[in-house]
Amino acid sequence: MQGLMVKLLNVDTPGERALRVVAYFDQLAANNPDLDVVVRATAIIADCPAGLELTSRGVLSRYSAEGIALPGPAASVSQRGTVVVDANEQGTVWLERAGETLELDEFIVERFGLTVAGVVAKQRPPSDADLAFGFSDPALAQLMVNGRASEAERSRAARLIGLHPTSPVQLIALEPRVGEQPDALIAAMRAAWRRPVYLAALSRQLSLVIAVGSDPVEWNVEGLAGRAASGPVVDLLDAPSSWAVARDALRFAGAASPWPRVLDAEQLGVVRLLGLLDPSVVAAHPDVARLEQLAAAPHGAEAIAILDHYLHADSLRSAARAANFHHSSLQSRIVRIGEALQVDLRTPAGRQRVALALILWRITRRDQS
């Protein structure tokens, strides 16, 4: 019928063409299609790429006019419609036609959206238990981010979790604070981001979070006491690449007072290159070694905190306020710290040198912990 439709759309009157579009989608719906089938059939009848995104379910599906699955989000949209189920908007459908839209594009998108809504209405919406299932087994989580696993293995793992293999996702490396409960963390993330979120505890120090959706998450999660870093948005089958970036960025979260405890990897910019250095070489450098000695000395934690405030404050007085010291007392402490580090902290070059050493010392310590 698809090949026949293309021919009829070229010869019928406008009214007849509209009726045939209705008949096409009615027949499609009668065969109980899944969402991929609906998107593919729409792309074929429209003779241009078509797409669907259900943000509430983490589904992104795109097909070419030849019926071939397309990766990633749409580069451009020529006609867009909504998917409404029980008076609630569930997502969007669209056509990606190059150049001007055609006569029936708006009508095709309308029927496209209605057909998708019919499919979604028949599906049981995922419950909180469904969203949590799948990551109850850490091995499944490890498979999702294992770059050596095949796409077929990761695709199967995605479906066991309840995700569409072409869904856009953002991987997040999370280091919870001791005592933080995973259930509370994932509930806070779902409430803040309004999207499917999955969490797996890989160890006591590290958890994997998958946030489903084409838009990057915003770090507005209340009650998150630990550290976290997010990688880029990728297709689900490319999850290992996003996870690698997130893991790398986590080393810098809170590494110095300018860096927040939760951050997006893009915030690091060129600083991320520091993570490529050999940790053993970094630890052996005299500047880093002297910081380790300072931290291990009596009141070492206080000295490191004072140094951090001083290096990143606008002035000595603002650093004193942040460290809860009188500025004259802080100044004398800074002189002694500079002597211990064998660096003149009164000069811009000295401060820059120690600020760099402080970041390297902290990420190296985390690598060794």
GROMACS .gro file of C-alpha atoms in nm:
model
  369
    1MET     CA    1   0.000   0.000   0.000
    2GLN     CA    2   0.291   0.235   0.065
    3GLY     CA    3   0.414   0.222  -0.293
    4LEU     CA    4   0.058   0.267  -0.416
    5MET     CA    5   0.008   0.569  -0.189
    6VAL     CA    6   0.304   0.752  -0.337
    7LYS     CA    7   0.159   0.707  -0.686
    8LEU     CA    8  -0.194   0.810  -0.587
    9LEU     CA    9  -0.070   1.125  -0.416
   10ASN     CA   10   0.063   1.237  -0.752
   11VAL     CA   11  -0.263   1.193  -0.948
   12ASP     CA   12  -0.566   1.235  -0.715
   13THR     CA   13  -0.754   1.555  -0.638
   14PRO     CA   14  -0.674   1.726  -0.304
   15GLY     CA   15  -0.984   1.580  -0.139
   16GLU     CA   16  -0.908   1.230  -0.261
   17ARG     CA   17  -0.547   1.262  -0.145
   18ALA     CA   18  -0.659   1.362   0.204
   19LEU     CA   19  -0.896   1.066   0.223
   20ARG     CA   20  -0.621   0.829   0.115
   21VAL     CA   21  -0.390   0.965   0.385
   22VAL     CA   22  -0.665   0.896   0.640
   23ALA     CA   23  -0.711   0.544   0.502
   24TYR     CA   24  -0.336   0.485   0.509
   25PHE     CA   25  -0.300   0.574   0.876
   26ASP     CA   26  -0.624   0.394   0.969
   27GLN     CA   27  -0.493   0.075   0.813
   28LEU     CA   28  -0.159   0.128   0.985
   29ALA     CA   29  -0.329   0.166   1.326
   30ALA     CA   30  -0.544  -0.142   1.267
   31ASN     CA   31  -0.232  -0.358   1.247
   32ASN     CA   32  -0.122  -0.271   1.604
   33PRO     CA   33   0.212  -0.117   1.504
   34ASP     CA   34   0.487  -0.018   1.744
   35LEU     CA   35   0.618   0.337   1.746
   36ASP     CA   36   0.910   0.269   1.511
   37VAL     CA   37   0.673   0.125   1.250
   38VAL     CA   38   0.455   0.438   1.266
   39VAL     CA   39   0.753   0.670   1.220
   40ARG     CA   40   0.892   0.462   0.934
   41ALA     CA   41   0.554   0.447   0.755
   42THR     CA   42   0.511   0.823   0.792
   43ALA     CA   43   0.855   0.891   0.644
   44ILE     CA   44   0.774   0.669   0.346
   45ILE     CA   45   0.436   0.824   0.268
   46ALA     CA   46   0.570   1.179   0.316
   47ASP     CA   47   0.880   1.095   0.107
   48CYS     CA   48   1.104   1.275   0.358
   49PRO     CA   49   1.256   1.202   0.700
   50ALA     CA   50   1.007   1.185   0.987
   51GLY     CA   51   1.063   1.180   1.362
   52LEU     CA   52   0.903   1.128   1.699
   53GLU     CA   53   1.010   1.222   2.052
   54LEU     CA   54   0.821   1.123   2.366
   55THR     CA   55   1.004   1.304   2.643
   56SER     CA   56   0.799   1.139   2.917
   57ARG     CA   57   0.911   0.793   2.801
   58GLY     CA   58   1.256   0.865   2.672
   59VAL     CA   59   1.175   0.771   2.311
   60LEU     CA   60   1.339   0.931   2.009
   61SER     CA   61   1.284   0.771   1.668
   62ARG     CA   62   1.369   0.901   1.320
   63TYR     CA   63   1.351   0.737   0.977
   64SER     CA   64   1.451   0.842   0.628
   65ALA     CA   65   1.221   0.844   0.325
   66GLU     CA   66   1.370   0.506   0.237
   67GLY     CA   67   1.267   0.359   0.571
   68ILE     CA   68   1.615   0.357   0.724
   69ALA     CA   69   1.659   0.444   1.093
   70LEU     CA   70   1.840   0.776   1.149
   71PRO     CA   71   2.055   0.855   1.456
   72GLY     CA   72   2.034   1.163   1.676
   73PRO     CA   73   1.795   1.459   1.686
   74ALA     CA   74   1.658   1.632   1.377
   75ALA     CA   75   1.883   1.890   1.214
   76SER     CA   76   1.582   2.087   1.084
   77VAL     CA   77   1.204   2.049   1.108
   78SER     CA   78   0.966   2.160   0.832
   79GLN     CA   79   0.637   2.060   0.997
   80ARG     CA   80   0.573   1.978   1.363
   81GLY     CA   81   0.279   1.840   1.559
   82THR     CA   82   0.204   1.724   1.914
   83VAL     CA   83   0.113   1.389   2.063
   84VAL     CA   84  -0.176   1.428   2.307
   85VAL     CA   85  -0.302   1.139   2.522
   86ASP     CA   86  -0.588   1.192   2.771
   87ALA     CA   87  -0.556   1.570   2.730
   88ASN     CA   88  -0.186   1.554   2.826
   89GLU     CA   89   0.089   1.641   2.579
   90GLN     CA   90   0.330   1.347   2.562
   91GLY     CA   91   0.572   1.462   2.294
   92THR     CA   92   0.612   1.579   1.937
   93VAL     CA   93   0.615   1.442   1.582
   94TRP     CA   94   0.762   1.611   1.277
   95LEU     CA   95   0.869   1.602   0.913
   96GLU     CA   96   1.216   1.708   0.797
   97ARG     CA   97   1.151   1.818   0.440
   98ALA     CA   98   1.421   2.017   0.264
   99GLY     CA   99   1.283   2.325   0.093
  100GLU     CA  100   0.916   2.425   0.096
  101THR     CA  101   0.649   2.218   0.269
  102LEU     CA  102   0.403   2.033   0.049
  103GLU     CA  103   0.025   2.048   0.037
  104LEU     CA  104  -0.048   1.752   0.263
  105ASP     CA  105   0.240   1.788   0.510
  106GLU     CA  106   0.029   1.946   0.784
  107PHE     CA  107  -0.242   1.683   0.738
  108ILE     CA  108   0.013   1.398   0.740
  109VAL     CA  109   0.167   1.529   1.063
  110GLU     CA  110  -0.178   1.552   1.221
  111ARG     CA  111  -0.259   1.189   1.135
  112PHE     CA  112   0.093   1.090   1.238
  113GLY     CA  113   0.039   1.242   1.583
  114LEU     CA  114  -0.303   1.081   1.623
  115THR     CA  115  -0.167   0.739   1.528
  116VAL     CA  116   0.121   0.771   1.773
  117ALA     CA  117  -0.124   0.880   2.044
  118GLY     CA  118  -0.330   0.568   1.977
  119VAL     CA  119  -0.023   0.345   2.016
  120VAL     CA  120   0.085   0.522   2.336
  121ALA     CA  121  -0.266   0.500   2.484
  122LYS     CA  122  -0.256   0.120   2.451
  123GLN     CA  123   0.075   0.097   2.632
  124ARG     CA  124   0.089   0.083   3.009
  125PRO     CA  125   0.271   0.393   3.133
  126PRO     CA  126   0.594   0.314   3.320
  127SER     CA  127   0.560   0.317   3.696
  128ASP     CA  128   0.831   0.419   3.943
  129ALA     CA  129   0.904   0.050   3.990
  130ASP     CA  130   0.955   0.010   3.616
  131LEU     CA  131   1.193   0.305   3.613
  132ALA     CA  132   1.398   0.161   3.896
  133PHE     CA  133   1.405  -0.193   3.756
  134GLY     CA  134   1.694  -0.280   3.532
  135PHE     CA  135   1.956  -0.106   3.740
  136SER     CA  136   1.885  -0.336   4.034
  137ASP     CA  137   2.164  -0.547   3.882
  138PRO     CA  138   2.490  -0.345   3.865
  139ALA     CA  139   2.615  -0.580   3.592
  140LEU     CA  140   2.346  -0.444   3.358
  141ALA     CA  141   2.459  -0.091   3.430
  142GLN     CA  142   2.821  -0.184   3.364
  143LEU     CA  143   2.719  -0.334   3.030
  144MET     CA  144   2.550  -0.009   2.925
  145VAL     CA  145   2.874   0.187   2.964
  146ASN     CA  146   3.119  -0.080   2.854
  147GLY     CA  147   3.286   0.043   2.537
  148ARG     CA  148   3.401  -0.310   2.454
  149ALA     CA  149   3.044  -0.447   2.456
  150SER     CA  150   2.878  -0.481   2.116
  151GLU     CA  151   2.588  -0.258   2.011
  152ALA     CA  152   2.365  -0.564   2.018
  153GLU     CA  153   2.454  -0.626   2.383
  154ARG     CA  154   2.397  -0.264   2.479
  155SER     CA  155   2.070  -0.258   2.282
  156ARG     CA  156   1.945  -0.562   2.470
  157ALA     CA  157   2.046  -0.406   2.801
  158ALA     CA  158   1.860  -0.087   2.706
  159ARG     CA  159   1.541  -0.278   2.635
  160LEU     CA  160   1.570  -0.468   2.963
  161ILE     CA  161   1.594  -0.134   3.141
  162GLY     CA  162   1.290  -0.010   2.952
  163LEU     CA  163   1.465   0.230   2.715
  164HIS     CA  164   1.449   0.266   2.339
  165PRO     CA  165   1.794   0.196   2.189
  166THR     CA  166   1.789   0.523   1.993
  167SER     CA  167   1.684   0.737   2.289
  168PRO     CA  168   1.899   1.044   2.357
  169VAL     CA  169   2.058   1.018   2.700
  170GLN     CA  170   2.303   1.203   2.922
  171LEU     CA  171   2.534   1.003   3.148
  172ILE     CA  172   2.616   1.136   3.493
  173ALA     CA  173   2.887   1.020   3.733
  174LEU     CA  174   2.768   1.064   4.091
  175GLU     CA  175   2.967   1.037   4.412
  176PRO     CA  176   2.704   1.039   4.689
  177ARG     CA  177   2.785   1.167   5.033
  178VAL     CA  178   2.795   0.898   5.301
  179GLY     CA  179   2.441   0.828   5.414
  180GLU     CA  180   2.266   0.962   5.103
  181GLN     CA  181   1.990   0.725   4.995
  182PRO     CA  182   1.965   0.629   4.624
  183ASP     CA  183   1.584   0.637   4.635
  184ALA     CA  184   1.586   0.994   4.760
  185LEU     CA  185   1.848   1.100   4.504
  186ILE     CA  186   1.664   0.957   4.206
  187ALA     CA  187   1.332   1.103   4.326
  188ALA     CA  188   1.493   1.449   4.353
  189MET     CA  189   1.641   1.419   4.003
  190ARG     CA  190   1.311   1.310   3.846
  191ALA     CA  191   1.131   1.596   4.019
  192ALA     CA  192   1.388   1.854   3.905
  193TRP     CA  193   1.436   1.733   3.548
  194ARG     CA  194   1.086   1.596   3.473
  195ARG     CA  195   1.218   1.308   3.266
  196PRO     CA  196   1.301   0.940   3.310
  197VAL     CA  197   1.608   0.899   3.527
  198TYR     CA  198   1.786   0.572   3.613
  199LEU     CA  199   2.045   0.523   3.887
  200ALA     CA  200   2.279   0.233   3.958
  201ALA     CA  201   2.520   0.213   4.251
  202LEU     CA  202   2.841   0.074   4.101
  203SER     CA  203   3.022   0.098   4.435
  204ARG     CA  204   2.993   0.282   4.765
  205GLN     CA  205   3.180   0.576   4.610
  206LEU     CA  206   3.035   0.586   4.259
  207SER     CA  207   2.691   0.569   4.101
  208LEU     CA  208   2.586   0.581   3.736
  209VAL     CA  209   2.290   0.800   3.641
  210ILE     CA  210   2.117   0.800   3.301
  211ALA     CA  211   1.894   1.099   3.230
  212VAL     CA  212   1.678   1.044   2.921
  213GLY     CA  213   1.608   1.336   2.687
  214SER     CA  214   1.762   1.546   2.413
  215ASP     CA  215   1.817   1.853   2.633
  216PRO     CA  216   2.110   1.862   2.878
  217VAL     CA  217   2.012   1.850   3.245
  218GLU     CA  218   2.026   2.163   3.458
  219TRP     CA  219   2.189   2.125   3.796
  220ASN     CA  220   1.892   2.237   4.004
  221VAL     CA  221   1.853   1.921   4.211
  222GLU     CA  222   1.764   1.994   4.572
  223GLY     CA  223   1.925   1.796   4.850
  224LEU     CA  224   2.221   1.663   4.651
  225ALA     CA  225   2.505   1.665   4.904
  226GLY     CA  226   2.771   1.471   4.714
  227ARG     CA  227   2.958   1.545   4.392
  228ALA     CA  228   2.843   1.487   4.035
  229ALA     CA  229   2.946   1.555   3.676
  230SER     CA  230   2.751   1.512   3.353
  231GLY     CA  231   2.880   1.408   3.013
  232PRO     CA  232   2.733   1.513   2.676
  233VAL     CA  233   2.394   1.407   2.538
  234VAL     CA  234   2.438   1.107   2.307
  235ASP     CA  235   2.234   0.827   2.149
  236LEU     CA  236   2.186   0.554   2.407
  237LEU     CA  237   2.407   0.312   2.217
  238ASP     CA  238   2.690   0.566   2.250
  239ALA     CA  239   2.649   0.574   2.631
  240PRO     CA  240   3.012   0.466   2.694
  241SER     CA  241   3.146   0.786   2.538
  242SER     CA  242   2.929   1.010   2.758
  243TRP     CA  243   3.016   0.804   3.066
  244ALA     CA  244   3.390   0.838   3.000
  245VAL     CA  245   3.359   1.217   2.983
  246ALA     CA  246   3.143   1.226   3.298
  247ARG     CA  247   3.390   1.011   3.493
  248ASP     CA  248   3.675   1.235   3.383
  249ALA     CA  249   3.486   1.552   3.477
  250LEU     CA  250   3.391   1.415   3.820
  251ARG     CA  251   3.757   1.434   3.924
  252PHE     CA  252   3.734   1.815   3.898
  253ALA     CA  253   3.401   1.865   4.076
  254GLY     CA  254   3.486   2.066   4.388
  255ALA     CA  255   3.860   2.039   4.316
  256ALA     CA  256   3.898   2.408   4.411
  257SER     CA  257   3.659   2.673   4.537
  258PRO     CA  258   3.574   2.807   4.185
  259TRP     CA  259   3.461   2.461   4.075
  260PRO     CA  260   3.116   2.356   4.200
  261ARG     CA  261   3.045   2.011   4.344
  262VAL     CA  262   2.811   1.944   4.052
  263LEU     CA  263   2.911   2.047   3.703
  264ASP     CA  264   2.873   1.978   3.333
  265ALA     CA  265   3.186   1.856   3.156
  266GLU     CA  266   3.163   2.148   2.913
  267GLN     CA  267   3.232   2.387   3.203
  268LEU     CA  268   3.584   2.250   3.233
  269GLY     CA  269   3.704   2.360   2.893
  270VAL     CA  270   4.083   2.336   2.861
  271VAL     CA  271   4.116   2.246   3.231
  272ARG     CA  272   4.004   1.895   3.142
  273LEU     CA  273   4.341   1.842   2.970
  274LEU     CA  274   4.500   1.830   3.316
  275GLY     CA  275   4.329   1.496   3.363
  276LEU     CA  276   4.540   1.349   3.083
  277LEU     CA  277   4.861   1.382   3.286
  278ASP     CA  278   5.015   1.071   3.440
  279PRO     CA  279   4.905   1.069   3.808
  280SER     CA  280   5.241   0.925   3.921
  281VAL     CA  281   5.429   1.205   3.744
  282VAL     CA  282   5.195   1.466   3.894
  283ALA     CA  283   5.230   1.326   4.248
  284ALA     CA  284   5.610   1.328   4.219
  285HIS     CA  285   5.633   1.693   4.117
  286PRO     CA  286   5.781   1.909   4.398
  287ASP     CA  287   5.491   2.158   4.399
  288VAL     CA  288   5.235   1.879   4.440
  289ALA     CA  289   5.450   1.688   4.688
  290ARG     CA  290   5.485   1.997   4.909
  291LEU     CA  291   5.107   2.040   4.908
  292GLU     CA  292   5.076   1.678   5.025
  293GLN     CA  293   5.324   1.751   5.306
  294LEU     CA  294   5.132   2.066   5.403
  295ALA     CA  295   4.805   1.870   5.419
  296ALA     CA  296   4.964   1.596   5.632
  297ALA     CA  297   5.109   1.842   5.886
  298PRO     CA  298   4.917   1.945   6.202
  299HIS     CA  299   4.621   2.167   6.106
  300GLY     CA  300   4.692   2.074   5.745
  301ALA     CA  301   4.325   2.064   5.639
  302GLU     CA  302   4.280   2.419   5.771
  303ALA     CA  303   4.592   2.537   5.588
  304ILE     CA  304   4.467   2.390   5.258
  305ALA     CA  305   4.126   2.557   5.307
  306ILE     CA  306   4.291   2.894   5.381
  307LEU     CA  307   4.511   2.858   5.073
  308ASP     CA  308   4.210   2.774   4.855
  309HIS     CA  309   4.016   3.080   4.975
  310TYR     CA  310   4.317   3.306   4.928
  311LEU     CA  311   4.397   3.185   4.577
  312HIS     CA  312   4.044   3.233   4.449
  313ALA     CA  313   3.915   3.537   4.639
  314ASP     CA  314   3.891   3.890   4.499
  315SER     CA  315   4.100   4.033   4.782
  316LEU     CA  316   4.273   3.945   5.108
  317ARG     CA  317   3.976   4.079   5.307
  318SER     CA  318   3.722   3.872   5.113
  319ALA     CA  319   3.944   3.565   5.159
  320ALA     CA  320   3.960   3.637   5.533
  321ARG     CA  321   3.582   3.662   5.553
  322ALA     CA  322   3.539   3.334   5.363
  323ALA     CA  323   3.793   3.158   5.590
  324ASN     CA  324   3.653   3.322   5.905
  325PHE     CA  325   3.986   3.488   5.989
  326HIS     CA  326   4.092   3.845   6.058
  327HIS     CA  327   4.272   3.973   5.750
  328SER     CA  328   4.599   4.041   5.936
  329SER     CA  329   4.597   3.689   6.084
  330LEU     CA  330   4.522   3.544   5.742
  331GLN     CA  331   4.810   3.737   5.589
  332SER     CA  332   5.060   3.594   5.836
  333ARG     CA  333   4.925   3.243   5.775
  334ILE     CA  334   4.960   3.289   5.398
  335VAL     CA  335   5.324   3.393   5.442
  336ARG     CA  336   5.397   3.074   5.640
  337ILE     CA  337   5.209   2.861   5.383
  338GLY     CA  338   5.406   3.019   5.100
  339GLU     CA  339   5.732   2.942   5.284
  340ALA     CA  340   5.625   2.580   5.325
  341LEU     CA  341   5.543   2.558   4.954
  342GLN     CA  342   5.858   2.754   4.858
  343VAL     CA  343   5.647   2.988   4.642
  344ASP     CA  344   5.594   3.363   4.681
  345LEU     CA  345   5.213   3.382   4.708
  346ARG     CA  346   5.222   3.762   4.694
  347THR     CA  347   5.292   3.752   4.320
  348PRO     CA  348   5.035   3.669   4.048
  349ALA     CA  349   5.270   3.409   3.900
  350GLY     CA  350   5.313   3.241   4.237
  351ARG     CA  351   4.939   3.229   4.299
  352GLN     CA  352   4.871   3.089   3.953
  353ARG     CA  353   5.138   2.824   4.000
  354VAL     CA  354   4.998   2.707   4.334
  355ALA     CA  355   4.636   2.722   4.211
  356LEU     CA  356   4.731   2.483   3.931
  357ALA     CA  357   4.920   2.259   4.173
  358LEU     CA  358   4.620   2.255   4.407
  359ILE     CA  359   4.387   2.123   4.136
  360LEU     CA  360   4.641   1.862   4.027
  361TRP     CA  361   4.699   1.754   4.389
  362ARG     CA  362   4.326   1.707   4.451
  363ILE     CA  363   4.247   1.510   4.135
  364THR     CA  364   4.557   1.294   4.190
  365ARG     CA  365   4.447   1.219   4.547
  366ARG     CA  366   4.104   1.116   4.417
  367ASP     CA  367   4.263   0.887   4.160
  368GLN     CA  368   4.455   0.715   4.439
  369SER     CA  369   4.157   0.683   4.677
   0.00000   0.00000   0.00000
